[in-house]
Short mmCIF file of C-alpha atoms in Angstrom, two decimals:
data_model
loop_
_atom_site.label_atom_id
_atom_site.label_comp_id
_atom_site.label_asym_id
_atom_site.label_seq_id
_atom_site.Cartn_x
_atom_site.Cartn_y
_atom_site.Cartn_z
CA MET A 1284 -32.78 7.72 -21.07
CA ALA A 1285 -31.34 5.72 -18.04
CA GLU A 1286 -28.55 8.05 -17.93
CA ALA A 1287 -30.47 11.20 -17.54
CA GLN A 1288 -32.97 9.04 -14.82
CA HIS A 1289 -31.65 9.29 -11.20
CA ARG A 1290 -28.91 11.53 -12.14
CA ASN A 1291 -27.54 12.31 -8.43
CA LEU A 1292 -27.96 8.61 -7.66
CA PRO A 1293 -24.01 8.27 -8.37
CA ILE A 1294 -23.43 11.42 -6.18
CA TYR A 1295 -25.16 9.99 -3.30
CA ALA A 1296 -23.20 6.70 -3.36
CA VAL A 1297 -19.60 8.67 -3.08
CA PHE A 1298 -20.78 10.47 0.07
CA PHE A 1299 -22.81 7.11 2.16
CA ALA A 1300 -19.77 4.67 0.65
CA ILE A 1301 -17.61 7.67 2.15
CA ILE A 1302 -18.98 7.57 5.56
CA ALA A 1303 -19.53 3.82 5.46
CA LYS A 1304 -15.55 3.33 5.81
CA LEU A 1305 -14.97 6.08 8.27
CA TYR A 1306 -15.84 3.72 11.25
CA PHE A 1307 -12.38 1.81 10.03
CA LEU A 1308 -10.99 4.88 11.62
CA LEU A 1309 -11.47 3.78 14.94
CA THR A 1310 -9.52 0.62 14.73
CA HIS A 1311 -6.33 2.43 14.12
CA HIS A 1312 -4.96 0.34 11.20
CA ILE A 1313 -2.32 2.31 9.61
CA GLN A 1314 0.28 0.70 7.69
CA GLU A 1315 3.41 0.99 8.68
CA ASP A 1316 5.11 2.27 5.64
CA ALA A 1317 2.84 5.19 5.76
CA PHE A 1318 4.96 6.69 8.75
CA ILE A 1319 7.79 6.49 6.39
CA THR A 1320 6.22 8.73 4.36
CA TRP A 1321 4.92 11.39 6.87
CA ARG A 1322 8.39 11.41 8.71
CA VAL A 1323 9.77 12.75 5.36
CA ALA A 1324 7.27 15.12 4.80
CA GLN A 1325 7.90 16.52 8.69
CA ASN A 1326 11.64 16.41 7.98
CA LEU A 1327 10.80 18.97 4.84
CA MET A 1328 9.28 20.70 7.41
CA ASP A 1329 11.63 20.92 10.29
CA TYR A 1330 15.14 20.95 8.23
CA GLY A 1331 13.58 21.98 4.43
CA VAL A 1332 15.50 18.92 3.22
CA ILE A 1333 13.40 15.33 1.66
CA GLY A 1334 14.58 13.12 3.95
CA PHE A 1335 14.01 11.14 7.32
CA ASN A 1336 17.37 11.76 9.28
CA GLY A 1337 18.16 15.75 10.04
CA ASP A 1338 19.43 17.24 6.93
CA THR A 1339 20.50 14.62 5.11
CA LYS A 1340 18.70 13.85 1.65
CA ILE A 1341 17.87 10.66 0.90
CA SER A 1342 13.99 9.02 -0.74
CA ALA A 1343 13.01 7.15 1.72
CA SER A 1344 9.48 6.93 1.11
CA THR A 1345 8.13 5.38 -2.10
CA THR A 1346 6.12 8.09 -3.72
CA HIS A 1347 7.35 11.94 -3.64
CA LEU A 1348 3.52 13.10 -4.49
CA TYR A 1349 2.09 12.16 -1.48
CA VAL A 1350 5.19 12.95 0.10
CA PHE A 1351 4.00 16.87 -0.60
CA VAL A 1352 0.39 15.80 -0.15
CA SER A 1353 1.40 14.84 3.43
CA TYR A 1354 3.48 18.07 4.16
CA ILE A 1355 0.22 19.73 3.00
CA PHE A 1356 -1.68 18.35 5.48
CA ASN A 1357 0.79 18.72 8.67
CA LEU A 1358 1.12 22.69 7.81
CA ILE A 1359 -3.02 23.11 7.57
CA PHE A 1360 -3.74 20.60 10.84
CA GLY A 1361 -0.14 20.57 12.69
CA LYS A 1362 1.73 17.18 13.31
CA GLU A 1363 -0.37 16.00 16.20
CA ASN A 1364 -3.90 16.43 14.29
CA PHE A 1365 -3.19 15.83 10.37
CA ILE A 1366 -3.91 11.98 10.34
CA GLU A 1367 -7.73 11.81 10.84
CA PRO A 1368 -8.33 14.80 7.79
CA LEU A 1369 -5.18 13.24 5.41
CA LEU A 1370 -6.65 9.23 5.76
CA ILE A 1371 -10.45 10.97 5.09
CA PHE A 1372 -8.63 12.79 2.45
CA ASN A 1373 -7.61 9.56 0.90
CA THR A 1374 -10.96 7.78 1.51
CA THR A 1375 -12.69 10.79 -0.83
CA LEU A 1376 -10.13 10.34 -3.41
CA PHE A 1377 -10.23 6.65 -3.70
CA THR A 1378 -14.44 6.66 -3.65
CA ILE A 1379 -14.28 9.61 -6.58
CA GLY A 1380 -12.12 7.40 -8.62
CA SER A 1381 -14.61 4.56 -8.08
CA LEU A 1382 -17.48 7.07 -9.45
CA LEU A 1383 -15.09 7.81 -12.39
CA LEU A 1384 -14.83 4.06 -12.90
CA SER A 1385 -18.24 3.79 -12.56
CA HIS A 1386 -19.12 6.08 -15.44
CA VAL A 1387 -16.88 4.15 -18.28
CA LEU A 1388 -18.42 0.78 -16.88
CA PHE A 1389 -21.69 1.70 -16.53
CA LYS A 1390 -24.62 3.62 -18.16
CA ASN A 1391 -27.49 2.99 -16.31
CA ASN A 1392 -26.92 5.16 -12.59
CA TRP A 1393 -28.59 2.76 -10.54
CA HIS A 1394 -25.73 0.14 -11.41
CA LYS A 1395 -23.05 2.92 -11.07
CA ALA A 1396 -24.77 3.39 -7.48
CA ILE A 1397 -24.72 -0.21 -6.68
CA PHE A 1398 -21.18 -0.40 -8.21
CA ILE A 1399 -19.46 2.43 -5.99
CA LEU A 1400 -21.03 1.03 -2.43
CA LEU A 1401 -19.85 -2.54 -3.03
CA PHE A 1402 -16.79 -1.61 -4.65
CA GLY A 1403 -15.78 0.46 -1.92
CA LEU A 1404 -16.50 -2.38 0.62
CA LEU A 1405 -14.46 -4.89 -0.82
CA PRO A 1406 -11.46 -5.20 1.75
CA PRO A 1407 -8.56 -4.01 -0.50
CA SER A 1408 -10.61 -0.37 -0.74
CA ILE A 1409 -10.64 0.00 2.63
CA LYS A 1410 -6.72 -0.62 2.57
CA ILE A 1411 -6.28 1.80 0.01
CA SER A 1412 -8.96 4.08 1.75
CA ILE A 1413 -7.76 4.02 5.14
CA LEU A 1414 -4.27 2.59 6.09
CA GLY A 1415 -2.93 5.98 5.27
CA MET A 1416 -0.66 4.63 1.76
CA GLU A 1417 -0.68 6.62 -1.34
CA TYR A 1418 -3.31 4.79 -3.47
CA GLY A 1419 -5.81 6.95 -2.34
CA ILE A 1420 -4.51 9.36 -4.46
CA LEU A 1421 -2.75 7.09 -7.09
CA PHE A 1422 -6.37 5.13 -7.79
CA PHE A 1423 -7.96 8.65 -8.42
CA LEU A 1424 -5.32 9.78 -11.03
CA GLU A 1425 -5.61 6.38 -12.81
CA MET A 1426 -9.22 6.25 -13.03
CA THR A 1427 -9.00 10.02 -13.84
CA LEU A 1428 -7.30 9.29 -16.65
CA LEU A 1429 -9.22 6.95 -17.89
CA TYR A 1430 -12.23 9.12 -17.60
CA TYR A 1431 -11.04 12.08 -19.24
CA GLY A 1432 -8.55 10.85 -20.81
CA PHE A 1433 -9.67 7.86 -22.71
CA LYS A 1434 -13.73 8.22 -22.53
CA LYS A 1435 -13.76 11.91 -22.74
CA GLU A 1436 -10.65 12.24 -24.78
CA LYS A 1437 -9.22 15.42 -23.15
CA LYS A 1438 -5.77 16.25 -24.02
CA TRP A 1439 -4.90 18.07 -21.06
CA ALA A 1440 -5.74 14.97 -19.43
CA PHE A 1441 -3.11 12.90 -21.55
CA LEU A 1442 -0.51 15.30 -21.09
CA LEU A 1443 -0.78 16.10 -17.33
CA LEU A 1444 -1.97 13.12 -16.14
CA PRO A 1445 0.81 10.28 -16.83
CA ALA A 1446 3.13 12.97 -15.19
CA PHE A 1447 1.48 12.94 -11.36
CA ILE A 1448 0.53 9.36 -11.76
CA LEU A 1449 4.36 8.18 -12.26
CA PHE A 1450 5.04 10.98 -9.86
CA THR A 1451 3.30 8.90 -6.87
CA ARG A 1452 4.59 5.63 -8.14
CA ILE A 1453 7.41 4.95 -10.13
CA ASP A 1454 6.41 1.36 -10.95
CA THR A 1455 3.24 2.78 -12.65
CA MET A 1456 4.64 3.00 -15.82
CA ILE A 1457 2.98 -0.78 -15.98
CA PHE A 1458 -0.34 1.11 -15.91
CA LEU A 1459 0.33 3.64 -18.45
CA GLY A 1460 2.27 0.89 -20.79
CA ILE A 1461 -1.02 -1.57 -20.80
CA ILE A 1462 -3.27 1.57 -21.60
CA PHE A 1463 -0.84 2.43 -24.43
CA LEU A 1464 -0.89 -0.80 -26.25
CA VAL A 1465 -4.74 -1.67 -25.28
CA ASP A 1466 -5.02 1.52 -26.92
CA ILE A 1467 -3.04 0.83 -30.30
CA PHE A 1468 -4.59 -2.57 -30.79
CA TRP A 1469 -8.48 -1.17 -30.37
CA ASN A 1470 -7.96 2.03 -31.86
CA ARG A 1471 -5.51 1.25 -34.38
CA LYS A 1472 -4.01 4.80 -34.08
CA ILE A 1473 -1.27 6.77 -31.54
CA ARG A 1474 -2.58 9.21 -29.35
CA TRP A 1475 0.79 11.31 -29.80
CA SER A 1476 -0.50 13.63 -27.03
CA TYR A 1477 -0.29 10.86 -24.83
CA ILE A 1478 3.12 9.39 -25.74
CA LEU A 1479 4.31 13.53 -25.23
CA GLY A 1480 2.55 13.17 -21.36
CA GLY A 1481 4.37 9.84 -20.90
CA ILE A 1482 7.55 11.50 -22.40
CA LEU A 1483 7.17 14.61 -19.93
CA GLY A 1484 5.65 12.22 -16.87
CA VAL A 1485 9.28 9.64 -17.07
CA ALA A 1486 11.46 13.32 -17.61
CA ILE A 1487 10.06 15.01 -14.62
CA CYS A 1488 10.36 12.20 -12.03
CA VAL A 1489 13.59 11.21 -13.78
CA SER A 1490 14.77 14.60 -13.59
CA PHE A 1491 13.53 15.35 -10.13
CA ASN A 1492 15.58 12.41 -8.65
CA TRP A 1493 18.59 13.02 -10.32
CA PHE A 1494 19.07 16.59 -9.69
CA TYR A 1495 17.88 16.82 -5.92
CA PHE A 1496 18.78 13.01 -4.59
CA GLY A 1497 21.81 12.16 -7.45
CA GLU A 1498 20.21 8.99 -8.21
CA TRP A 1499 18.41 7.79 -11.22
CA VAL A 1500 15.53 5.70 -9.42
CA ASN A 1501 14.52 5.56 -5.88
CA ASN A 1502 16.04 4.81 -2.85
CA THR A 1503 13.77 2.59 -1.58
CA ILE A 1504 13.52 0.02 -5.12
CA VAL A 1505 18.06 -0.19 -4.77
CA ALA A 1506 17.00 -0.84 -0.84
CA LYS A 1507 14.73 -3.83 -1.17
CA LYS A 1508 16.34 -5.15 -4.44
CA LEU A 1509 19.95 -5.31 -2.49
CA ALA A 1510 18.31 -6.88 0.96
CA TYR A 1511 15.74 -8.97 -0.37
CA ASP A 1512 17.70 -10.17 -3.42
CA GLN A 1513 17.81 -14.06 -3.18
CA THR A 1514 18.76 -16.97 -5.88
CA PHE A 1515 16.49 -19.57 -5.70
CA THR A 1516 16.02 -22.64 -7.72
CA MET A 1517 12.87 -23.96 -9.63
CA GLN A 1518 11.47 -25.94 -6.76
CA GLN A 1519 12.10 -23.34 -4.65
CA ASN A 1520 10.58 -21.03 -6.70
CA PHE A 1521 7.34 -23.13 -6.91
CA GLU A 1522 7.39 -23.46 -3.03
CA TYR A 1523 7.73 -19.75 -2.54
CA PHE A 1524 4.85 -19.23 -5.03
CA LYS A 1525 2.70 -21.73 -2.70
CA LEU A 1526 3.21 -19.95 0.13
CA ASN A 1527 2.74 -16.57 -1.14
CA TYR A 1528 -0.20 -16.95 -4.17
CA GLY A 1529 -3.45 -16.44 -1.92
CA ASN A 1530 -1.87 -13.05 -0.69
CA PHE A 1531 -1.73 -11.67 -4.04
CA TRP A 1532 -4.79 -12.58 -6.30
CA GLY A 1533 -7.15 -13.43 -2.98
CA MET A 1534 -8.75 -10.68 -0.65
CA LEU A 1535 -7.91 -12.71 2.78
CA LYS A 1536 -4.36 -12.90 3.99
CA LEU A 1537 -4.47 -16.46 5.35
CA SER A 1538 -1.68 -18.78 6.73
CA GLY A 1539 -0.79 -22.03 5.14
CA ASN A 1540 0.42 -22.43 1.56
CA PHE A 1541 -3.55 -23.41 0.30
CA ASN A 1542 -5.56 -20.88 -0.11
CA PRO A 1543 -9.10 -22.71 -2.00
CA ILE A 1544 -11.03 -19.34 -1.60
CA THR A 1545 -8.23 -17.81 -3.87
CA ILE A 1546 -8.63 -20.31 -6.94
CA VAL A 1547 -12.80 -19.79 -6.60
CA ILE A 1548 -12.68 -16.32 -7.00
CA LEU A 1549 -10.09 -15.98 -9.41
CA LEU A 1550 -11.89 -18.59 -11.44
CA PHE A 1551 -15.18 -17.05 -11.32
CA GLU A 1552 -13.56 -13.13 -12.19
CA LEU A 1553 -11.70 -15.09 -15.29
CA LEU A 1554 -14.89 -16.60 -16.41
CA CYS A 1555 -17.30 -13.50 -15.98
CA PHE A 1556 -14.64 -11.43 -17.61
CA ILE A 1557 -14.60 -13.94 -20.50
CA TYR A 1558 -18.20 -13.29 -20.45
CA LEU A 1559 -18.27 -9.93 -20.69
CA ILE A 1560 -16.02 -9.77 -23.26
CA ARG A 1561 -17.32 -11.62 -25.64
CA GLN A 1562 -20.41 -9.34 -25.91
CA ARG A 1563 -20.27 -6.13 -28.28
CA GLU A 1564 -19.97 -3.40 -25.73
CA LYS A 1565 -17.37 -0.11 -26.07
CA ARG A 1566 -16.80 -0.67 -22.21
CA ASN A 1567 -14.54 -4.07 -23.06
CA TYR A 1568 -11.77 -1.62 -24.17
CA PHE A 1569 -11.70 -0.60 -20.46
CA LEU A 1570 -12.45 -3.92 -19.16
CA TRP A 1571 -9.30 -5.07 -21.34
CA ILE A 1572 -7.26 -1.93 -19.84
CA ILE A 1573 -8.05 -2.82 -16.18
CA PHE A 1574 -7.92 -6.85 -16.02
CA LEU A 1575 -4.38 -7.13 -18.01
CA PHE A 1576 -2.94 -4.22 -15.84
CA ALA A 1577 -4.30 -5.86 -12.85
CA TRP A 1578 -2.49 -9.21 -14.25
CA SER A 1579 0.67 -7.52 -15.18
CA LYS A 1580 1.38 -5.70 -12.33
CA GLN A 1581 0.66 -8.92 -10.33
CA VAL A 1582 2.65 -11.41 -12.35
CA ILE A 1583 5.71 -8.46 -12.31
CA PHE A 1584 5.75 -8.02 -8.61
CA ILE A 1585 5.35 -11.81 -7.98
CA SER A 1586 8.07 -12.56 -10.39
CA GLN A 1587 10.15 -10.02 -8.51
CA LYS A 1588 9.52 -11.66 -5.28
CA SER A 1589 7.47 -8.61 -3.55
CA LEU A 1590 6.11 -9.43 -1.02
CA PHE A 1591 4.16 -6.15 0.18
CA ASP A 1592 0.35 -6.78 0.02
CA TRP A 1593 0.09 -3.54 -0.73
CA TYR A 1594 1.92 -3.75 -4.03
CA TYR A 1595 -1.58 -5.68 -5.38
CA TRP A 1596 -4.15 -3.67 -3.27
CA VAL A 1597 -5.30 -2.10 -7.13
CA PRO A 1598 -4.94 -4.82 -9.28
CA GLN A 1599 -7.66 -7.64 -6.52
CA ILE A 1600 -10.30 -5.18 -6.82
CA LEU A 1601 -10.17 -4.00 -10.42
CA LEU A 1602 -9.63 -8.06 -11.11
CA PHE A 1603 -13.05 -8.55 -8.83
CA VAL A 1604 -14.92 -5.40 -11.36
CA PRO A 1605 -15.78 -8.03 -13.92
CA VAL A 1606 -17.60 -10.16 -11.27
CA LEU A 1607 -19.55 -6.79 -10.15
CA ILE A 1608 -20.45 -5.84 -13.68
CA PHE A 1609 -21.74 -9.57 -14.45
CA VAL A 1610 -24.29 -9.46 -11.15
CA LEU A 1611 -25.53 -5.83 -11.88
CA GLU A 1612 -26.30 -6.72 -15.82
CA GLN A 1613 -27.94 -9.92 -15.82
CA LYS A 1614 -31.42 -10.17 -17.31
CA VAL A 1615 -33.28 -12.79 -15.04
CA LYS A 1616 -32.96 -13.14 -11.67
CA ARG A 1617 -31.18 -9.79 -10.91
CA ASN A 1618 -31.65 -9.59 -7.55
CA LEU A 1619 -31.17 -13.04 -6.26
CA TRP A 1620 -27.64 -12.79 -8.06
CA LEU A 1621 -26.74 -9.34 -6.11
CA THR A 1622 -28.18 -10.97 -2.79
CA LEU A 1623 -26.24 -14.02 -3.21
CA LEU A 1624 -23.27 -11.90 -4.12
CA ILE A 1625 -23.49 -9.28 -1.16
CA LEU A 1626 -24.51 -11.92 1.70
CA ILE A 1627 -22.24 -15.05 0.29
CA TYR A 1628 -19.34 -12.21 0.11
CA ILE A 1629 -19.60 -9.00 -0.11
CA LEU A 1630 -20.44 -9.05 3.64
CA PRO A 1631 -18.05 -11.74 4.94
CA MET A 1632 -15.12 -10.13 3.59
CA LEU A 1633 -16.22 -6.36 5.15
CA ALA A 1634 -16.41 -8.87 8.54
CA PHE A 1635 -13.18 -10.15 8.02
CA GLN A 1636 -11.77 -6.94 6.80
CA THR A 1637 -13.11 -5.35 10.28
CA ILE A 1638 -11.35 -8.28 12.92
CA HIS A 1639 -8.59 -7.71 10.81
CA SER A 1640 -8.04 -4.25 11.12
CA ILE A 1641 -9.13 -4.03 14.79
CA ALA A 1642 -6.43 -7.00 15.56
CA THR A 1643 -3.65 -5.61 12.90
CA GLY A 1644 -4.57 -1.84 14.67
CA ASN A 1645 -4.17 -3.25 18.27
CA GLY A 1646 -0.68 -4.66 17.37
CA GLU A 1647 0.50 -1.36 15.25
CA TRP A 1648 -0.77 1.18 17.31
CA ASN A 1649 -1.01 0.04 20.69
CA TYR A 1650 2.01 -2.05 20.87
CA ARG A 1651 4.57 -0.82 18.18
CA ARG A 1652 3.57 2.73 19.27
CA SER A 1653 4.24 2.05 22.49
CA ILE A 1654 7.83 1.01 21.83
CA GLY A 1655 8.35 4.85 19.85
CA ILE A 1656 6.57 6.50 22.71
CA PHE A 1657 8.54 4.32 25.39
CA LEU A 1658 12.22 5.56 23.50
CA ASN A 1659 10.46 9.42 23.23
CA LEU A 1660 10.12 9.65 26.91
CA TYR A 1661 13.01 7.85 27.86
CA GLU A 1662 15.81 9.39 25.16
CA LYS A 1663 15.62 13.50 25.29
CA ASP A 1664 18.59 14.09 23.16
CA LYS A 1665 16.88 13.30 19.54
CA LYS A 1666 20.05 12.86 18.02
CA GLN A 1667 20.83 9.62 19.01
CA TRP A 1668 20.30 6.41 16.52
CA VAL A 1669 18.41 3.53 16.86
CA LEU A 1670 19.19 0.73 14.64
CA LEU A 1671 15.48 -1.44 14.15
CA GLU A 1672 13.36 -2.62 11.70
CA PRO A 1673 11.17 -1.59 10.35
CA ALA A 1674 11.45 2.85 10.20
CA GLY A 1675 8.10 3.25 10.42
CA TYR A 1676 6.13 3.77 13.67
CA VAL A 1677 9.12 3.36 16.54
CA PRO A 1678 11.06 6.02 14.51
CA TYR A 1679 8.18 8.40 13.80
CA PHE A 1680 6.61 8.06 17.49
CA SER A 1681 10.44 8.81 19.25
CA GLY A 1682 11.54 11.20 17.51
CA LEU A 1683 15.10 9.34 17.09
CA LYS A 1684 17.61 9.52 14.16
CA THR A 1685 17.07 5.70 12.39
CA ILE A 1686 19.42 3.00 10.79
CA ASP A 1687 16.56 0.22 9.48
CA GLU A 1688 17.86 -3.19 8.52
CA VAL A 1689 16.73 -2.57 5.15
CA GLY A 1690 18.15 0.84 4.34
CA LEU A 1691 15.37 2.52 3.24
CA VAL A 1692 15.94 5.50 5.13
CA ASP A 1693 20.34 5.17 5.91
CA LYS A 1694 22.58 4.37 2.72
CA GLN A 1695 24.95 3.76 5.33
CA ILE A 1696 23.67 0.61 6.01
CA GLN A 1697 23.78 -0.81 2.68
CA GLU A 1698 27.48 -0.40 1.92
CA GLU A 1699 27.64 -2.90 4.37
CA ILE A 1700 25.11 -5.57 2.85
CA LYS A 1701 27.27 -4.83 -0.21
CA LYS A 1702 30.41 -5.49 1.80
CA ASP A 1703 29.46 -8.62 4.18
CA LYS A 1704 25.66 -9.23 3.79
CA PRO A 1705 25.53 -12.29 6.39
CA ASN A 1706 27.12 -10.27 9.20
CA TYR A 1707 25.99 -6.55 8.05
CA TRP A 1708 23.82 -5.93 11.53
CA ILE A 1709 26.67 -6.48 13.74
CA ASN A 1710 29.22 -4.27 11.18
CA THR A 1711 26.88 -1.83 11.34
CA VAL A 1712 26.81 -2.24 15.18
CA LYS A 1713 30.50 -2.28 15.74
CA ASN A 1714 31.43 0.74 13.22
CA ARG A 1715 28.70 2.91 14.15
CA LYS A 1716 27.72 2.38 17.99
CA PRO A 1717 24.30 3.23 17.92
CA LYS A 1718 22.73 3.87 21.22
CA TYR A 1719 19.90 1.49 21.04
CA LEU A 1720 19.23 -1.73 18.86
CA LEU A 1721 16.01 -2.66 18.78
CA SER A 1722 16.07 -6.62 17.62
CA TYR A 1723 13.17 -9.32 17.41
CA ARG A 1724 16.21 -11.67 18.26
CA ASN A 1725 18.12 -11.98 21.55
CA LEU A 1726 21.59 -10.28 21.19
CA PHE A 1727 22.83 -12.29 24.28
CA GLU A 1728 22.72 -15.85 22.61
CA GLY A 1729 24.25 -16.77 19.21
CA SER A 1730 28.08 -15.86 17.89
CA ASP A 1731 28.19 -12.64 18.72
CA ALA A 1732 26.56 -12.67 22.03
CA GLU A 1733 30.18 -11.51 23.95
CA TYR A 1734 30.06 -8.47 21.94
CA TYR A 1735 26.70 -7.47 22.47
CA LYS A 1736 26.89 -8.61 26.21
CA THR A 1737 30.01 -6.14 26.59
CA HIS A 1738 28.69 -3.00 24.68
CA TYR A 1739 24.88 -3.03 25.69
CA ARG A 1740 22.58 -3.60 28.36
CA LEU A 1741 18.59 -5.21 28.14
CA LEU A 1742 16.86 -1.82 28.61
CA ASN A 1743 13.24 -2.98 28.27
CA GLU A 1744 11.51 -5.65 26.73
CA PHE A 1745 8.42 -5.51 24.72
CA ARG A 1746 5.90 -8.64 23.88
CA ILE A 1747 2.85 -9.01 22.16
CA LYS A 1748 1.05 -11.01 24.78
CA ASP A 1749 0.71 -7.94 27.01
CA HIS A 1750 -0.99 -5.90 24.89
CA LEU A 1751 -3.88 -8.86 24.08
CA LYS A 1752 -6.19 -7.33 26.76
CA SER A 1753 -8.90 -4.91 26.47
CA GLU A 1754 -11.86 -3.85 28.93
CA TYR A 1755 -14.25 -4.71 26.35
CA PRO A 1756 -14.97 -8.44 26.12
CA VAL A 1757 -15.62 -8.60 22.23
CA LEU A 1758 -12.08 -6.81 21.54
CA GLU A 1759 -10.37 -8.80 23.80
CA LYS A 1760 -11.34 -12.30 21.41
CA ILE A 1761 -10.60 -10.64 18.50
CA TYR A 1762 -7.07 -9.75 19.85
CA LYS A 1763 -6.39 -13.20 20.86
CA LEU A 1764 -8.01 -14.55 17.71
CA LYS A 1765 -5.77 -12.73 15.56
CA PRO A 1766 -2.95 -11.55 17.75
CA SER A 1767 -0.72 -9.06 15.25
CA GLY A 1768 2.66 -8.04 16.69
CA THR A 1769 6.12 -9.30 16.90
CA ASP A 1770 8.25 -9.36 20.32
CA TYR A 1771 11.31 -7.14 20.83
CA ASN A 1772 13.82 -6.75 22.58
CA LEU A 1773 15.64 -2.84 23.25
CA TYR A 1774 18.90 -2.35 24.26
CA GLU A 1775 20.98 0.50 24.90
CA LYS A 1776 24.78 1.11 24.79
CA ILE A 1777 26.84 0.92 27.79
CA LYS A 1778 28.71 3.95 28.73
CA LYS A 1779 32.00 3.58 29.60
#
């Protein structure tokens, strides 16, 4: 009876949740790595090759499926106009994913609608929706698998969706593996169609990498492992964890090595989860899946020293699901619980994310993009090279060929790292002689200063302090409250 009542409420909630988040488009807060994927997509348009620099093949983007989706949006809307439609598309897919998740968790349509709205306003949900990464598509695919595969038991979902999920990100093997384990323990049977779908998914991804790029795994994985590989003592591991745990389990990126808000949220999530699984509900099957996946993903990535916060967006919001269920299903004083949740947590988190997005959007779109635009106007020969880090905004808006410090978009620098990691930067400069160097450091100071002074000149200094102004006083206060960006020095090779 409850399911038949107000049948369209969840659909209305989907539309409202999408519209409510669109104002974040005005902040221009777009993740740096999104521009790597988009440049790969445009490289495919221009050269017919999945790469980053001309006709050289390289899996510079973490995600293959999103490259092809971005390619289609570039074809339809053009290079100048595709970003906003693609961000709206990502937001829509994520919100539909939250609708599917609500279907596996709730029977009451009012609960579904409120869940979709509150779930969609959490900081990780906003970042998944608007920041341009592949996680909107990924979340939609994963929730589609849960709903159509493991709730509706559609065989097409078992056979097709694992391939799409793995083709979006290879690390989704964690998600698919957790589902497999929970399903076996819960139902005491093996779904052979799901196993076949997983085998097909792995075969397609590995075959594509091997036959197209000549590698088993994406270059991005190899490059990050090589560049960031460090040996830590037990004490160093503990210090590392203290410095970073708040960014992983919490929804706030705060400076410092102690974040009490994260601990409170984590404990409440655990208590709500324990309370819910003690009840005899069919949906506990799905609760176990999403909770175990969220914990597994975060523990595995933390253990591998993965600092990039986008790895943790989906786990962050899934860990909060039991809290929303607990509040919405309170029998006594539910409205009070819901009001407190909204006033004490949801709205402050929304306000925090708004301020964070405005400040970060200024530091990325207004500041870092301006470096790329400067180079685009200054250097007309797009065959010239620039050595820099990171490989997002500046290469995208400059159009120049790029060597990044990590080796995500250029494999040759990986060889320099293997040969002489402490000196790979200067060795790359000497061996490849890029026309431009963009560095956080003053290259005219230090052990290699004489070489740089002899072969390069300082072309421009880019300072974040010069971009903390606005004609709107409120925006200027936000920029100065949370300055986002890094000072750069741009060097040009001296003509001989």
